[in-house]
Short mmCIF file of C-alpha atoms and ligand atoms in Angstrom, two decimals:
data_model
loop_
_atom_site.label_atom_id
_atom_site.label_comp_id
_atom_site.label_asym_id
_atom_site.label_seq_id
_atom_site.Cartn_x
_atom_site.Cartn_y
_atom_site.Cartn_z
CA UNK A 1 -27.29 15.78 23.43
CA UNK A 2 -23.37 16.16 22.93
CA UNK A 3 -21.91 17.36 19.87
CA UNK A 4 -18.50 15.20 18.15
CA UNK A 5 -17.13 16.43 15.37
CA UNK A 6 -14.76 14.22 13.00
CA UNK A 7 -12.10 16.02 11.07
CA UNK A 8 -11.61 15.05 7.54
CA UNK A 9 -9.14 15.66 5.00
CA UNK A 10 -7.17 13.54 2.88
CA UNK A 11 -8.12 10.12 1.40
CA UNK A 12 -6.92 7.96 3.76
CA UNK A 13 -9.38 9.95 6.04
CA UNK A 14 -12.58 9.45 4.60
CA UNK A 15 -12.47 4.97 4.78
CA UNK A 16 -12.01 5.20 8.58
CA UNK A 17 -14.56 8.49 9.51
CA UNK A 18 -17.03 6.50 7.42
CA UNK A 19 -16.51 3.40 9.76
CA UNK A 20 -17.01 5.81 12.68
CA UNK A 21 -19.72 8.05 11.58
CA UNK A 22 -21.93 4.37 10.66
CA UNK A 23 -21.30 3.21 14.36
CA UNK A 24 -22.34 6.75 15.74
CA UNK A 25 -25.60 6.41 13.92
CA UNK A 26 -26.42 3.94 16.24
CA UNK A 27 -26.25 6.08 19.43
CA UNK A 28 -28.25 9.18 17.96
CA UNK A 29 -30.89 9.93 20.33
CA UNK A 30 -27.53 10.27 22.82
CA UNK A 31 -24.85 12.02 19.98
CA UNK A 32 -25.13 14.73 17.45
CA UNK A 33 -22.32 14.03 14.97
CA UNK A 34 -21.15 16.05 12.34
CA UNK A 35 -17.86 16.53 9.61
CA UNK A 36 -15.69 19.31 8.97
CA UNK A 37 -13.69 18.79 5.65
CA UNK A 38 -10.34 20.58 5.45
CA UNK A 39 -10.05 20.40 1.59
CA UNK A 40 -6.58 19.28 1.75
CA UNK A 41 -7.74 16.73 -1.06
CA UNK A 42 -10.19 18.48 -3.08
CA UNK A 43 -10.26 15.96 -6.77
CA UNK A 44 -13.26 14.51 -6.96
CA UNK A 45 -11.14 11.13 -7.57
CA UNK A 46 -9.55 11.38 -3.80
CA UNK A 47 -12.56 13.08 -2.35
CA UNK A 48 -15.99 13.65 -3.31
CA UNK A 49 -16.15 9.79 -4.71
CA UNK A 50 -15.72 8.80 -1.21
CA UNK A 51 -18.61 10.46 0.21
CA UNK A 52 -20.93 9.19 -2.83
CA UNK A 53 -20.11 5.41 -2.51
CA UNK A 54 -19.59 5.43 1.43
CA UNK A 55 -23.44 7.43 1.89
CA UNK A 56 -21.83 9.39 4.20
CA UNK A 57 -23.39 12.21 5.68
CA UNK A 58 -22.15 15.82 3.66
CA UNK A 59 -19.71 17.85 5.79
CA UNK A 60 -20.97 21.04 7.41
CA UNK A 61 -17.90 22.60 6.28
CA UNK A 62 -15.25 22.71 3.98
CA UNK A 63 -12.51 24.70 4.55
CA UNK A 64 -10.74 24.25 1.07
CA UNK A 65 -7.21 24.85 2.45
CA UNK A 66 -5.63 22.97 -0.48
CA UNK A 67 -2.31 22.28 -1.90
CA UNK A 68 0.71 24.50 -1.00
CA UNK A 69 3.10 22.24 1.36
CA UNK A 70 3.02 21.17 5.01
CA UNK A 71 3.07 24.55 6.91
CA UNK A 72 0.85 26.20 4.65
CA UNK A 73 -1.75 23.32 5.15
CA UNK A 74 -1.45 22.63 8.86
CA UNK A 75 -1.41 26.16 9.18
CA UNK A 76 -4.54 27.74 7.23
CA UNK A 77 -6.48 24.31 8.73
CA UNK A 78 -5.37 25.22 11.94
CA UNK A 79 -6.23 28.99 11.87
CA UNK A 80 -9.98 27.66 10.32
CA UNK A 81 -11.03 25.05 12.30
CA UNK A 82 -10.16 26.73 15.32
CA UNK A 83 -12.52 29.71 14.76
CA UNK A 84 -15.03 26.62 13.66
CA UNK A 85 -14.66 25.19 17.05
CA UNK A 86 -15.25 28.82 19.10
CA UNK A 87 -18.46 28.98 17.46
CA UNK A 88 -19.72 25.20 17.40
CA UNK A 89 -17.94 24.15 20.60
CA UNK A 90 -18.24 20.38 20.45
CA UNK A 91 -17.77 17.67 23.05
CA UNK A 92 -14.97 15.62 21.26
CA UNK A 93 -13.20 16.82 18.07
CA UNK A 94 -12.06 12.87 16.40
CA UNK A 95 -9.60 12.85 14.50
CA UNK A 96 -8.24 9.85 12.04
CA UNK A 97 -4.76 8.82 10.78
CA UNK A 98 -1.55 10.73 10.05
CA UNK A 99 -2.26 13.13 7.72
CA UNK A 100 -1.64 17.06 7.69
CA UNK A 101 -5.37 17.40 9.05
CA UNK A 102 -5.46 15.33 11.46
CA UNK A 103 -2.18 17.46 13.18
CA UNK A 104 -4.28 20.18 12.22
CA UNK A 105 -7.20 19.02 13.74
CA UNK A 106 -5.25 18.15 17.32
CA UNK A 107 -3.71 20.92 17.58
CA UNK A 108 -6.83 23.39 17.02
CA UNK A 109 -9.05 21.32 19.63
CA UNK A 110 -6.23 21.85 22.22
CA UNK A 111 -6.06 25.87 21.40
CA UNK A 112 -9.61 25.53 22.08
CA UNK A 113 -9.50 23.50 24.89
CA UNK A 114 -11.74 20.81 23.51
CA UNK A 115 -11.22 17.05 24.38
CA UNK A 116 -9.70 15.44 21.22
CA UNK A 117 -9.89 11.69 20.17
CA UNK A 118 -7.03 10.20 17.96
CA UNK A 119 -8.30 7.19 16.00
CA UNK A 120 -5.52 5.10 14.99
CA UNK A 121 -2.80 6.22 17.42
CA UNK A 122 0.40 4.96 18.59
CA UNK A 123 1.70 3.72 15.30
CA UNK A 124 5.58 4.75 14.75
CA UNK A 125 7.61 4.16 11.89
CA UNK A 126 10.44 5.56 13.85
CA UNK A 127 11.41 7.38 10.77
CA UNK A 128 11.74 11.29 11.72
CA UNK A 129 11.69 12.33 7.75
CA UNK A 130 8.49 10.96 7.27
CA UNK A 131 5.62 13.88 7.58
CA UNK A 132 3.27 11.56 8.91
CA UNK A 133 5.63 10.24 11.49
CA UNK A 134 5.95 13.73 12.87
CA UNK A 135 1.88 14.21 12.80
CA UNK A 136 0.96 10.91 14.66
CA UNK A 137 3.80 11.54 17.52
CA UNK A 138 2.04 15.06 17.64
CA UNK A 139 -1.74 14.31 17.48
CA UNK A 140 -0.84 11.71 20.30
CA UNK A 141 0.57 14.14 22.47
CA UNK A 142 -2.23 16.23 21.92
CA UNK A 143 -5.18 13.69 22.20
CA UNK A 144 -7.22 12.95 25.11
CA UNK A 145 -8.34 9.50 24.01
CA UNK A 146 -6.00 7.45 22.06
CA UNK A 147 -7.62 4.30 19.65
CA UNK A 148 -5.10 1.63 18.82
CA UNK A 149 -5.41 -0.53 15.64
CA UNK A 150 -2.83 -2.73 17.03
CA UNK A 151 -0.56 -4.17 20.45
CA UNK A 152 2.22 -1.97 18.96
CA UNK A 153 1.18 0.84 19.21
CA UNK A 154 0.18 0.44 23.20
CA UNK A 155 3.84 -0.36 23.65
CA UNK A 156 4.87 3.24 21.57
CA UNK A 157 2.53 5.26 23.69
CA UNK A 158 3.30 3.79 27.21
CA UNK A 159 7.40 4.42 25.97
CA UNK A 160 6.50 7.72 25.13
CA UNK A 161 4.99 8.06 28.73
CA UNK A 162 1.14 8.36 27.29
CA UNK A 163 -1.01 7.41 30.55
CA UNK A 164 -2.75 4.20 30.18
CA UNK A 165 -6.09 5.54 31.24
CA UNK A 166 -5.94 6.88 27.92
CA UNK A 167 -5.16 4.41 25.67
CA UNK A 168 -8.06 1.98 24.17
CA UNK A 169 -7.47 -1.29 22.08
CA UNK A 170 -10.90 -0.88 19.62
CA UNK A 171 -9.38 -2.53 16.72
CA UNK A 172 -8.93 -1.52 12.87
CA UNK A 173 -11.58 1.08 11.70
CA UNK A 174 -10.60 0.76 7.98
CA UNK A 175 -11.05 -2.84 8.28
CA UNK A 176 -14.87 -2.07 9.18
CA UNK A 177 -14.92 0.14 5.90
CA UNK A 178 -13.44 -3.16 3.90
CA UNK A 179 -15.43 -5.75 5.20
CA UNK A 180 -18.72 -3.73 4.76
CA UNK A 181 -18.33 -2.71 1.05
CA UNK A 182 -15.89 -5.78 0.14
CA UNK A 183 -19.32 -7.60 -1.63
CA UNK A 184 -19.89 -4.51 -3.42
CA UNK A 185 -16.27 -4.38 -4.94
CA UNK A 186 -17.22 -7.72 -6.46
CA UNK A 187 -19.75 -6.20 -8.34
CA UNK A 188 -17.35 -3.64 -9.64
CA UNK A 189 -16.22 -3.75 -13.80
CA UNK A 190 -12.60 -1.90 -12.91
CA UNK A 191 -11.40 -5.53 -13.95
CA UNK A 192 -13.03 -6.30 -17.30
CA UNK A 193 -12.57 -2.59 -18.20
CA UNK A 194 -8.90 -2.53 -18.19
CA UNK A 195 -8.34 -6.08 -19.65
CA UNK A 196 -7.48 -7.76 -16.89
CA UNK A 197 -7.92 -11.25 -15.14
CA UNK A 198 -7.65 -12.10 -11.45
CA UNK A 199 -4.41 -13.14 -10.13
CA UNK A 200 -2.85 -12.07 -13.28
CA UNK A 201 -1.39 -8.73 -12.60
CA UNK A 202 0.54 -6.30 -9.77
CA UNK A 203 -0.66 -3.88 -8.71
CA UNK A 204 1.53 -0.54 -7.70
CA UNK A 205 0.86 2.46 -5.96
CA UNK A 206 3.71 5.23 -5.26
CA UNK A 207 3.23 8.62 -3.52
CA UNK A 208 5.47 8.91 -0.20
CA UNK A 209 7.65 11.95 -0.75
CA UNK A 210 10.35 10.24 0.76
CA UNK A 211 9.74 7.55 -2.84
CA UNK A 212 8.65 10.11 -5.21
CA UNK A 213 10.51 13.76 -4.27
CA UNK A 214 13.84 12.56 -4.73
CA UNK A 215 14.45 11.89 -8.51
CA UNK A 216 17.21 9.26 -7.92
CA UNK A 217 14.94 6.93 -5.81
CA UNK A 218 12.07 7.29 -8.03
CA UNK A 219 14.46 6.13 -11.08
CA UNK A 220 15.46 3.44 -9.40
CA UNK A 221 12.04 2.15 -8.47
CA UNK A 222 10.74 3.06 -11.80
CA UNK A 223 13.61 0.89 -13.51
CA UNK A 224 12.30 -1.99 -11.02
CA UNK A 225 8.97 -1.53 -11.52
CA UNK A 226 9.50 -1.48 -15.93
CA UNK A 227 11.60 -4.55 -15.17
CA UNK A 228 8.39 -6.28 -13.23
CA UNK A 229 6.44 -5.80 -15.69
CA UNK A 230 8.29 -7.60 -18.17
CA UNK A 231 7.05 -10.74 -16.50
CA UNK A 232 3.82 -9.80 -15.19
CA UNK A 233 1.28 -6.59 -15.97
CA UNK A 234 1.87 -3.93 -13.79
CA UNK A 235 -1.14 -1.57 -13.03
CA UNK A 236 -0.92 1.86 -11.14
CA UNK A 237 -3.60 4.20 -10.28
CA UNK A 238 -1.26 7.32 -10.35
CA UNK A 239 -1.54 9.83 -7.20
CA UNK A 240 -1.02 13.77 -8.50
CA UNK A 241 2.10 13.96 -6.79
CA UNK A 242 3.36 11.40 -8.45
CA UNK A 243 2.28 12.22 -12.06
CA UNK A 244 3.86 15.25 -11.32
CA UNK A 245 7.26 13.87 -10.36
CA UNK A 246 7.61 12.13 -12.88
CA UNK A 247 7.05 14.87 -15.55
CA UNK A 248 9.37 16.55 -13.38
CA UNK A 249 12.18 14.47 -13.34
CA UNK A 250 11.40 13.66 -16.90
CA UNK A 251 10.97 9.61 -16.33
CA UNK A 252 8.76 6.88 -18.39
CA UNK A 253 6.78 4.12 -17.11
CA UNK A 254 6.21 1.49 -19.03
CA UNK A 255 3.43 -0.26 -17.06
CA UNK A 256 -0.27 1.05 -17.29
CA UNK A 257 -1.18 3.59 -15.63
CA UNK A 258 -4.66 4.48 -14.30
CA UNK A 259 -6.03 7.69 -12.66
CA UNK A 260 -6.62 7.71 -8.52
CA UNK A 261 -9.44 5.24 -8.48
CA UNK A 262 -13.08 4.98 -6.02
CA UNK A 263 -12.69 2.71 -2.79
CA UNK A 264 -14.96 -0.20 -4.72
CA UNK A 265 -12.92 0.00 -8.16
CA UNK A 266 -9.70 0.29 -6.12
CA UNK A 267 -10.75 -2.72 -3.49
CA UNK A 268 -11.70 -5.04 -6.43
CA UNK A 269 -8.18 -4.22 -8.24
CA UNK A 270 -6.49 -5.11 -4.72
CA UNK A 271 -8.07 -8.43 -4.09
CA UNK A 272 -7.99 -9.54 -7.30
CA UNK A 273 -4.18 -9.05 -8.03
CA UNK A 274 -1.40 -11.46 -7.75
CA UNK A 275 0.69 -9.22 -4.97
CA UNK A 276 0.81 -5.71 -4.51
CA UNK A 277 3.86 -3.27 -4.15
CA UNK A 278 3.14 -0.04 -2.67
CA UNK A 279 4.47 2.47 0.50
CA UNK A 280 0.92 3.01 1.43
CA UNK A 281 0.65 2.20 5.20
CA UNK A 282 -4.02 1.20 4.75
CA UNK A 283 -3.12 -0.68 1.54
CA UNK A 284 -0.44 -3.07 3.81
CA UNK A 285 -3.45 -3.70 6.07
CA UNK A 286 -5.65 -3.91 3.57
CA UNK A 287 -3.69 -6.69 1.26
CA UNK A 288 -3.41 -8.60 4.85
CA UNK A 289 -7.35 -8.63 5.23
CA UNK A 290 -7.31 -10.08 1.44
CA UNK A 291 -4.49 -12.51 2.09
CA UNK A 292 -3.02 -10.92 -0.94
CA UNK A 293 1.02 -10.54 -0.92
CA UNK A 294 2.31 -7.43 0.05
CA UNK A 295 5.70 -6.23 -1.07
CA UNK A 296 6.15 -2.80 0.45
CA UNK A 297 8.99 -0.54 -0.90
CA UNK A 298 9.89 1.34 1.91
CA UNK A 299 12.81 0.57 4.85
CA UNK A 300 10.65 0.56 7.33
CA UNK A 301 6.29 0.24 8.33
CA UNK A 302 4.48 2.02 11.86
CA UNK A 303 2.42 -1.16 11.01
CA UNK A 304 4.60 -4.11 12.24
CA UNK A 305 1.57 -6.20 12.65
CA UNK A 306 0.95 -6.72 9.16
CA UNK A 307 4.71 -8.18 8.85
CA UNK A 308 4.46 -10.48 11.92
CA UNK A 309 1.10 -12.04 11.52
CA UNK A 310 -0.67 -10.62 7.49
CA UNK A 311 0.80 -10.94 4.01
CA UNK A 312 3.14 -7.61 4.28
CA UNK A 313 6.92 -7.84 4.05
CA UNK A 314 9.19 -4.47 4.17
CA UNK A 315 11.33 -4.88 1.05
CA UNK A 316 13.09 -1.56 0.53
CA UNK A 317 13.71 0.33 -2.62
CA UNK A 318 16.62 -1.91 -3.80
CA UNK A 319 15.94 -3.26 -7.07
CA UNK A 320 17.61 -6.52 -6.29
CA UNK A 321 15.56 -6.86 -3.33
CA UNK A 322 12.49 -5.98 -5.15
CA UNK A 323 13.19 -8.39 -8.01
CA UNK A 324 13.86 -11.37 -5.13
CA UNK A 325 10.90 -10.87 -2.97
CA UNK A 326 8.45 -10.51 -6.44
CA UNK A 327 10.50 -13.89 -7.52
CA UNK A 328 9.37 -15.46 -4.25
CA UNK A 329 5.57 -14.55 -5.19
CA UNK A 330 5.55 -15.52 -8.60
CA UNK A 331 7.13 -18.91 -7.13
CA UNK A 332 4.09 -19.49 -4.76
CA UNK A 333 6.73 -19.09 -1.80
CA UNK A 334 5.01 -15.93 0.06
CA UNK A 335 3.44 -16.12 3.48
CA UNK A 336 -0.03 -16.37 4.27
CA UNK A 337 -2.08 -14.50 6.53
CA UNK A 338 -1.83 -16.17 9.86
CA UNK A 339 -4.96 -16.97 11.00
CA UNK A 340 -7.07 -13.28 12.77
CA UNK A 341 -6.03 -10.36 13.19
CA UNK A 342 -7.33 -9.05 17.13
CA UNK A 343 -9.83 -6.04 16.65
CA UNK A 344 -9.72 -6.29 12.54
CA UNK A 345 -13.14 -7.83 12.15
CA UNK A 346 -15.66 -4.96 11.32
CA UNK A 347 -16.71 -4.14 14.61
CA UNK A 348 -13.94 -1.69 15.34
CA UNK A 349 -16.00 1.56 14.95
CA UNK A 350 -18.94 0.39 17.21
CA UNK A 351 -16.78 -0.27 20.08
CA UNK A 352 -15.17 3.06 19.73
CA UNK A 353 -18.24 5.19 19.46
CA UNK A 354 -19.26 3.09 22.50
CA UNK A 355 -16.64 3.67 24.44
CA UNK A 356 -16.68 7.99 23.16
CA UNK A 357 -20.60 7.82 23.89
CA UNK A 358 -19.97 6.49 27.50
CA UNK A 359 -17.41 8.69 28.86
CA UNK A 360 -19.18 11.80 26.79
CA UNK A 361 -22.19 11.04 29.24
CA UNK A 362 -20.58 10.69 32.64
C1 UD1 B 1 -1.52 12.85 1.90
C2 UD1 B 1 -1.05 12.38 3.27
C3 UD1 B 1 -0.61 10.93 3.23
C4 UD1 B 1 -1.69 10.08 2.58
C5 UD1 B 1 -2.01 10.63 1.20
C6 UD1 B 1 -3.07 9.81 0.46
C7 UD1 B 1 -0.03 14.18 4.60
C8 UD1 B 1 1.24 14.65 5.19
N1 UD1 B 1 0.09 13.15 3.75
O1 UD1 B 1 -0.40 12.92 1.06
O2 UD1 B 1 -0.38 10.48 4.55
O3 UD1 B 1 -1.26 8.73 2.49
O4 UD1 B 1 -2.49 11.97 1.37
O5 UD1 B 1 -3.49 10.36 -0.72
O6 UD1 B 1 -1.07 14.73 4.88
N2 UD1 B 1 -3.27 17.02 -5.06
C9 UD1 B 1 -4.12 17.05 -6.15
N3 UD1 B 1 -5.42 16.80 -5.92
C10 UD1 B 1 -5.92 16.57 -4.67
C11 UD1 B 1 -5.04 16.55 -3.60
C12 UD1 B 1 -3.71 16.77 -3.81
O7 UD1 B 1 -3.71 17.28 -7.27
O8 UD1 B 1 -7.14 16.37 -4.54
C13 UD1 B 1 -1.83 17.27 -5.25
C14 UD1 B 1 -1.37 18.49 -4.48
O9 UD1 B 1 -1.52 19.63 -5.19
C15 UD1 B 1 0.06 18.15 -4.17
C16 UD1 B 1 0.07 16.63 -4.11
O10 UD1 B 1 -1.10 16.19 -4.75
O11 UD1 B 1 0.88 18.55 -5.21
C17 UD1 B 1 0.18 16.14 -2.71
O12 UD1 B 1 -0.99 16.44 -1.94
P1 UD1 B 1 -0.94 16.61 -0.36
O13 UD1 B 1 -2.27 16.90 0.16
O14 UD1 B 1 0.20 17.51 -0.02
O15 UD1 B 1 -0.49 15.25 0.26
P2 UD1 B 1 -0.47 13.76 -0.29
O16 UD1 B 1 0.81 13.49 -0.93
O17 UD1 B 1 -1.72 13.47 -1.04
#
């Protein structure tokens, strides 16, 4: 029996290891699978909710690294899960995304010489300021198996000089997540419960340092954003580091604002609203699945696909710009989805495991 163990972390994290642990279950009497939890999130509202609604199996660990800033976190997780791996010593350590964990979870599998899988790899933003631009480059370098989402990222790994033995076109793993608990997002109040009616609101979500650390830019959007919703309601389930900021820098919103909310409550506001505005890089996939305009407020997405065939556009942080592309939606002029998108179709996660479980048995 071989032993994988999937790294998880932050919330982005838990949508796509849930895909992935599911499709193991279906190769058990071959794989032994268990989590390790960093505690980089550790609210129960970008965390624990997860596990509850997604069923998915407890971790074995948590580390509870924590808050404290990039080194501190990719350090302690480092210095942890490595002394996790000396004593479990897995087959495959998986790891999922761009976040601080996942770098952390790369890099400890290579001090301890154990084969790592990136899930979601080859994405670039090309944008060297972003900390999850630096972590995917990394955990590529560092993986032994690389998962694409998308054609793109094949093209940034083979530039970057990634063998293409490696590299494996499996499709979206977050996608699974959505298209297995979309029917149970339909049964969810989040709607009724905060007045609102389909297609009759925005909804925002904010929390990229490079939008929310720099008081300036987060004025500027926040000026936008009151503007907005002036014509239509604006609702924003509020990430810490962005409540924070914005006692910080001492700024109002106008709009409503919610606390983080569960995948189901959070999936029902999504496909339900009129567009979306975020610089979340799952929600631009996400609002392409629902055919659901996407006006991201960022200059630039790792996730070109979503601009060249789904709903996403990459509108800046200019408030003119903003205020044009939101005119465009409210004018019924936004694009649709065209037609599928390759590997997004909730199969994703079974043809990785398949592909982890064959080469773990050779
Ligand atoms: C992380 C990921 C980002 C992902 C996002 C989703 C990195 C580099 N970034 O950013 O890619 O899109 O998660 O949420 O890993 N905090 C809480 N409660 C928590 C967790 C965090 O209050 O449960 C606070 C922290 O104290 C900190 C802030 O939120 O002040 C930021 O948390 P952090 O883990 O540094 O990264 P995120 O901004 O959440």
């Amino acid at each position: 029996m071989k032993k994988i163990l999937f790294i998880a972390g932050a919330r982005p994290n838990f949508m796509k290891i849930s895909a992935l642990t599911r499709a193991a279950s279906l190769y058990r009497d071959k794989v032994q699978i268990g989590i390790i939890h960093t505690g980089q999130h550790y609210d129960d509202g970008l965390s624990e909710v997860f596990f509850r609604e997604f069923k998915m199996p407890r971790p074995l660990a948590n580390l509870g690294i924590g808050s404290g800033g990039r080194k501190e976190q990719i350090g302690k997780a480092l210095k942890l899960l490595s002394a996790y791996m000396r004593t479990m010593r897995p087959d495959l350590i998986v790891v999922v995304g761009d976040v601080n964990s996942t770098l952390a979870g790369a890099l400890a599998g290579a001090s301890e010489n154990i084969p790592v899988a990136h899930v979601e790899a080859g994405l670039r933003s090309f944008n060297w300021k972003m900390p999850e631009e630096a972590n995917r480059v990394m955990t590529d370098h560092l993986s032994d198996l690389l998962f694409v989402t998308e054609e793109s990222a094949i093209n940034n790994l083979k530039a970057e000089g990634i063998s293409e033995e490696k590299i494996f076109f499996t499709g979206n793993v977050m996608i699974d997540t959505l298209l297995h608990f979309g029917s149970l997002a339909d049964k969810s109040d989040v709607l009724i419960k905060n007045s609102l009616t389909p297609k009759n609101y925005a909804l925002l979500t904010l929390h990229r340092t490079e939008n929310v650390s720099d008081g300036k830019c987060l004025e500027e959007l926040l000026f936008a954003m009151n503007e907005i919703h002036k014509s239509i309601p604006i609702i924003c389930p509020l990430h810490p580091r962005t409540e924070k900021a914005l006692k910080d820098f001492n700024l109002t919103a106008n709009f409503n604002i919610l606390g983080p909310q569960s995948y189901l409550d959070f999936m029902s506001l999504q496909k339900n609203a009129e567009f979306v505005l975020t610089d979340s890089g799952g929600i631009q996939e996400e609002a392409t699945i629902f055919n659901v305009p996407c006006i991201t407020l960022r200059e630039e997405t790792e996730r070109p696909i979503t601009c060249e065939l789904g709903t996403n556009e990459v509108v800046g942080r200019d408030r003119e710009k903003i205020f044009e592309a939101v005119g465009r939606v409210l004018n019924g002029e936004w694009k649709k989805r065209e037609g599928e998108i390759r590997g997004w179709d909730g199969n994703a996660g079974e043809r990785t495991m398949n592909i982890i479980v064959k080469l773990l048995s050779c």
